[in-house]
Short mmCIF file of C-alpha atoms in Angstrom, two decimals:
data_model
loop_
_atom_site.label_atom_id
_atom_site.label_comp_id
_atom_site.label_asym_id
_atom_site.label_seq_id
_atom_site.Cartn_x
_atom_site.Cartn_y
_atom_site.Cartn_z
CA UNK A 1 -1.59 6.00 -16.96
CA UNK A 2 -5.05 5.69 -18.51
CA UNK A 3 -7.18 2.95 -16.79
CA UNK A 4 -10.21 2.26 -19.26
CA UNK A 5 -13.44 -0.12 -18.43
CA UNK A 6 -11.61 -3.55 -19.25
CA UNK A 7 -8.78 -2.42 -17.22
CA UNK A 8 -11.13 -1.40 -14.59
CA UNK A 9 -12.76 -4.67 -14.59
CA UNK A 10 -9.56 -6.38 -14.54
CA UNK A 11 -8.34 -4.92 -11.26
CA UNK A 12 -11.44 -5.93 -9.78
CA UNK A 13 -11.07 -9.51 -10.44
CA UNK A 14 -7.44 -9.75 -8.68
CA UNK A 15 -8.58 -7.67 -5.71
CA UNK A 16 -12.10 -9.60 -5.09
CA UNK A 17 -10.90 -12.94 -5.86
CA UNK A 18 -7.17 -13.05 -5.99
CA UNK A 19 -6.46 -16.71 -6.59
CA UNK A 20 -8.29 -17.25 -9.47
CA UNK A 21 -6.67 -18.53 -12.57
CA UNK A 22 -5.67 -16.11 -15.61
CA UNK A 23 -8.25 -18.98 -17.74
CA UNK A 24 -11.38 -17.97 -14.97
CA UNK A 25 -10.57 -14.19 -14.84
CA UNK A 26 -10.70 -14.49 -18.98
CA UNK A 27 -13.68 -16.53 -18.90
CA UNK A 28 -15.92 -14.33 -16.10
CA UNK A 29 -15.09 -11.26 -18.42
CA UNK A 30 -15.99 -12.60 -21.35
CA UNK A 31 -12.20 -12.01 -23.18
CA UNK A 32 -9.50 -14.06 -24.77
CA UNK A 33 -6.64 -15.26 -22.22
CA UNK A 34 -4.43 -13.42 -24.26
CA UNK A 35 -6.19 -10.27 -24.43
CA UNK A 36 -6.23 -10.68 -20.83
CA UNK A 37 -2.90 -12.15 -20.94
CA UNK A 38 -1.53 -9.11 -22.82
CA UNK A 39 -3.08 -6.36 -20.10
CA UNK A 40 -2.06 -7.81 -17.02
CA UNK A 41 1.35 -7.40 -18.51
CA UNK A 42 0.88 -3.74 -19.72
CA UNK A 43 -1.23 -3.12 -15.77
CA UNK A 44 2.22 -4.53 -14.37
CA UNK A 45 4.66 -2.75 -16.86
CA UNK A 46 3.48 0.72 -16.18
CA UNK A 47 3.50 0.02 -12.17
CA UNK A 48 0.05 -0.21 -11.72
CA UNK A 49 -0.35 -3.96 -10.87
CA UNK A 50 2.95 -4.10 -8.14
CA UNK A 51 2.16 -7.17 -6.72
CA UNK A 52 0.95 -10.56 -6.46
CA UNK A 53 1.67 -11.84 -2.37
CA UNK A 54 -0.70 -12.81 -0.08
CA UNK A 55 -1.61 -9.49 2.73
CA UNK A 56 -0.15 -10.69 6.09
CA UNK A 57 -1.96 -9.02 9.34
CA UNK A 58 1.00 -8.43 11.60
CA UNK A 59 -1.70 -8.28 14.40
CA UNK A 60 -2.15 -12.19 13.70
CA UNK A 61 1.66 -12.38 13.81
CA UNK A 62 1.87 -11.60 17.35
CA UNK A 63 2.49 -8.37 17.12
CA UNK A 64 -1.54 -6.40 17.65
CA UNK A 65 0.16 -2.61 18.50
CA UNK A 66 -0.05 -0.64 15.60
CA UNK A 67 1.50 3.21 15.67
CA UNK A 68 3.02 5.88 13.29
CA UNK A 69 6.10 7.66 14.18
CA UNK A 70 7.08 10.76 13.17
CA UNK A 71 10.86 11.03 12.81
CA UNK A 72 13.04 14.57 12.39
CA UNK A 73 15.83 13.99 11.24
CA UNK A 74 18.60 16.36 10.87
CA UNK A 75 19.68 18.01 7.46
CA UNK A 76 20.69 16.13 5.23
CA UNK A 77 20.62 12.73 6.28
CA UNK A 78 17.56 11.50 5.07
CA UNK A 79 18.55 8.19 3.09
CA UNK A 80 20.82 7.50 5.83
CA UNK A 81 18.07 7.09 8.31
CA UNK A 82 16.19 5.71 5.81
CA UNK A 83 18.22 3.05 5.04
CA UNK A 84 18.51 2.39 8.61
CA UNK A 85 15.01 2.47 9.07
CA UNK A 86 14.87 -0.86 6.73
CA UNK A 87 17.09 -3.27 9.26
CA UNK A 88 14.50 -2.61 11.82
CA UNK A 89 12.04 -5.65 11.29
CA UNK A 90 9.29 -3.73 13.40
CA UNK A 91 9.38 -0.90 10.74
CA UNK A 92 6.83 -1.87 8.43
CA UNK A 93 5.76 1.08 6.29
CA UNK A 94 8.62 4.00 6.25
CA UNK A 95 7.61 7.69 3.76
CA UNK A 96 8.96 10.59 3.89
CA UNK A 97 6.66 13.80 4.50
CA UNK A 98 6.03 17.45 4.31
CA UNK A 99 4.93 18.79 8.31
CA UNK A 100 5.49 18.41 11.37
CA UNK A 101 8.30 15.43 10.86
CA UNK A 102 10.55 14.29 7.30
CA UNK A 103 9.80 10.21 7.87
CA UNK A 104 6.73 8.24 9.00
CA UNK A 105 6.79 5.17 9.82
CA UNK A 106 4.45 2.30 10.64
CA UNK A 107 4.98 0.75 13.49
CA UNK A 108 3.94 -3.17 14.46
CA UNK A 109 4.87 -4.21 17.61
CA UNK A 110 3.59 -6.79 20.85
CA UNK A 111 3.05 -4.95 22.98
CA UNK A 112 3.51 -1.87 24.60
CA UNK A 113 6.83 -2.08 26.31
CA UNK A 114 8.28 -3.88 22.64
CA UNK A 115 7.07 -0.72 21.16
CA UNK A 116 9.04 1.71 23.96
CA UNK A 117 11.76 -0.23 22.18
CA UNK A 118 11.54 -0.20 18.74
CA UNK A 119 10.74 3.72 19.65
CA UNK A 120 14.67 4.17 21.81
CA UNK A 121 15.72 1.94 19.29
CA UNK A 122 15.06 4.58 16.31
CA UNK A 123 16.31 6.93 18.55
CA UNK A 124 19.37 6.51 18.69
CA UNK A 125 19.65 6.32 15.08
CA UNK A 126 22.55 8.54 13.73
CA UNK A 127 20.41 11.68 12.24
CA UNK A 128 17.71 10.68 15.00
CA UNK A 129 16.65 14.51 16.25
CA UNK A 130 13.35 13.55 17.75
CA UNK A 131 10.44 11.56 16.79
CA UNK A 132 6.79 11.62 17.49
CA UNK A 133 4.58 8.55 18.41
CA UNK A 134 0.73 8.66 17.76
CA UNK A 135 -0.99 4.84 18.35
CA UNK A 136 -3.34 3.67 16.70
CA UNK A 137 -6.68 2.58 18.40
CA UNK A 138 -9.12 1.22 15.85
CA UNK A 139 -8.44 0.06 12.39
CA UNK A 140 -11.84 2.16 10.62
CA UNK A 141 -10.89 1.73 6.83
CA UNK A 142 -8.65 -0.68 5.95
CA UNK A 143 -6.17 -0.56 3.16
CA UNK A 144 -8.06 -0.68 -0.36
CA UNK A 145 -8.34 0.26 -3.74
CA UNK A 146 -10.98 -1.34 -5.26
CA UNK A 147 -12.84 2.07 -4.36
CA UNK A 148 -9.97 4.34 -6.20
CA UNK A 149 -9.84 2.51 -9.51
CA UNK A 150 -13.62 2.34 -10.21
CA UNK A 151 -13.68 6.07 -9.26
CA UNK A 152 -11.04 5.86 -11.82
CA UNK A 153 -12.64 3.90 -14.35
CA UNK A 154 -15.99 5.34 -14.18
CA UNK A 155 -13.78 9.05 -15.05
CA UNK A 156 -12.30 7.55 -17.91
CA UNK A 157 -15.48 5.86 -19.52
CA UNK A 158 -17.62 9.33 -18.52
CA UNK A 159 -14.06 11.45 -20.33
CA UNK A 160 -13.95 8.58 -23.64
CA UNK A 161 -18.52 9.07 -23.74
CA UNK A 162 -17.60 12.29 -23.80
CA UNK A 163 -14.94 12.47 -26.99
CA UNK A 164 -17.71 10.24 -28.75
CA UNK A 165 -19.94 12.70 -28.54
CA UNK A 166 -17.92 15.29 -30.03
#
């Protein structure tokens, strides 16, 4: 999906000021409220905007230990193991991957002992062959999308300017 300069400005505002009203966004951007709402609807429909809820901190919720657990799965059991992972509340993300393992999960735990308990629970799932765990020490770059959005917006503007010169 093409994201133009206005889309980039809209997404920046949504990321930087998530609690602002549509009316205020329209005022700040200097566009009609209807124009803004149509853009937001398109961005949602195209899957660019996937949610509007708050960002939560597992650490503030009493789960400061963050680990990445690689899971090797018996061939043909990836879907079953993936479904079983959804029942483990400490797993906050899971991805199918290439490389060393079949699944990569992000796990939040209260402490190291709790993490071990979660890993033992994972090892016992039918279809799990083995796990490998890596613990996060410190977050160096928090989850972010604004630099990517801005990069896409710049590329789109440069492409539009190039097309206009031709």
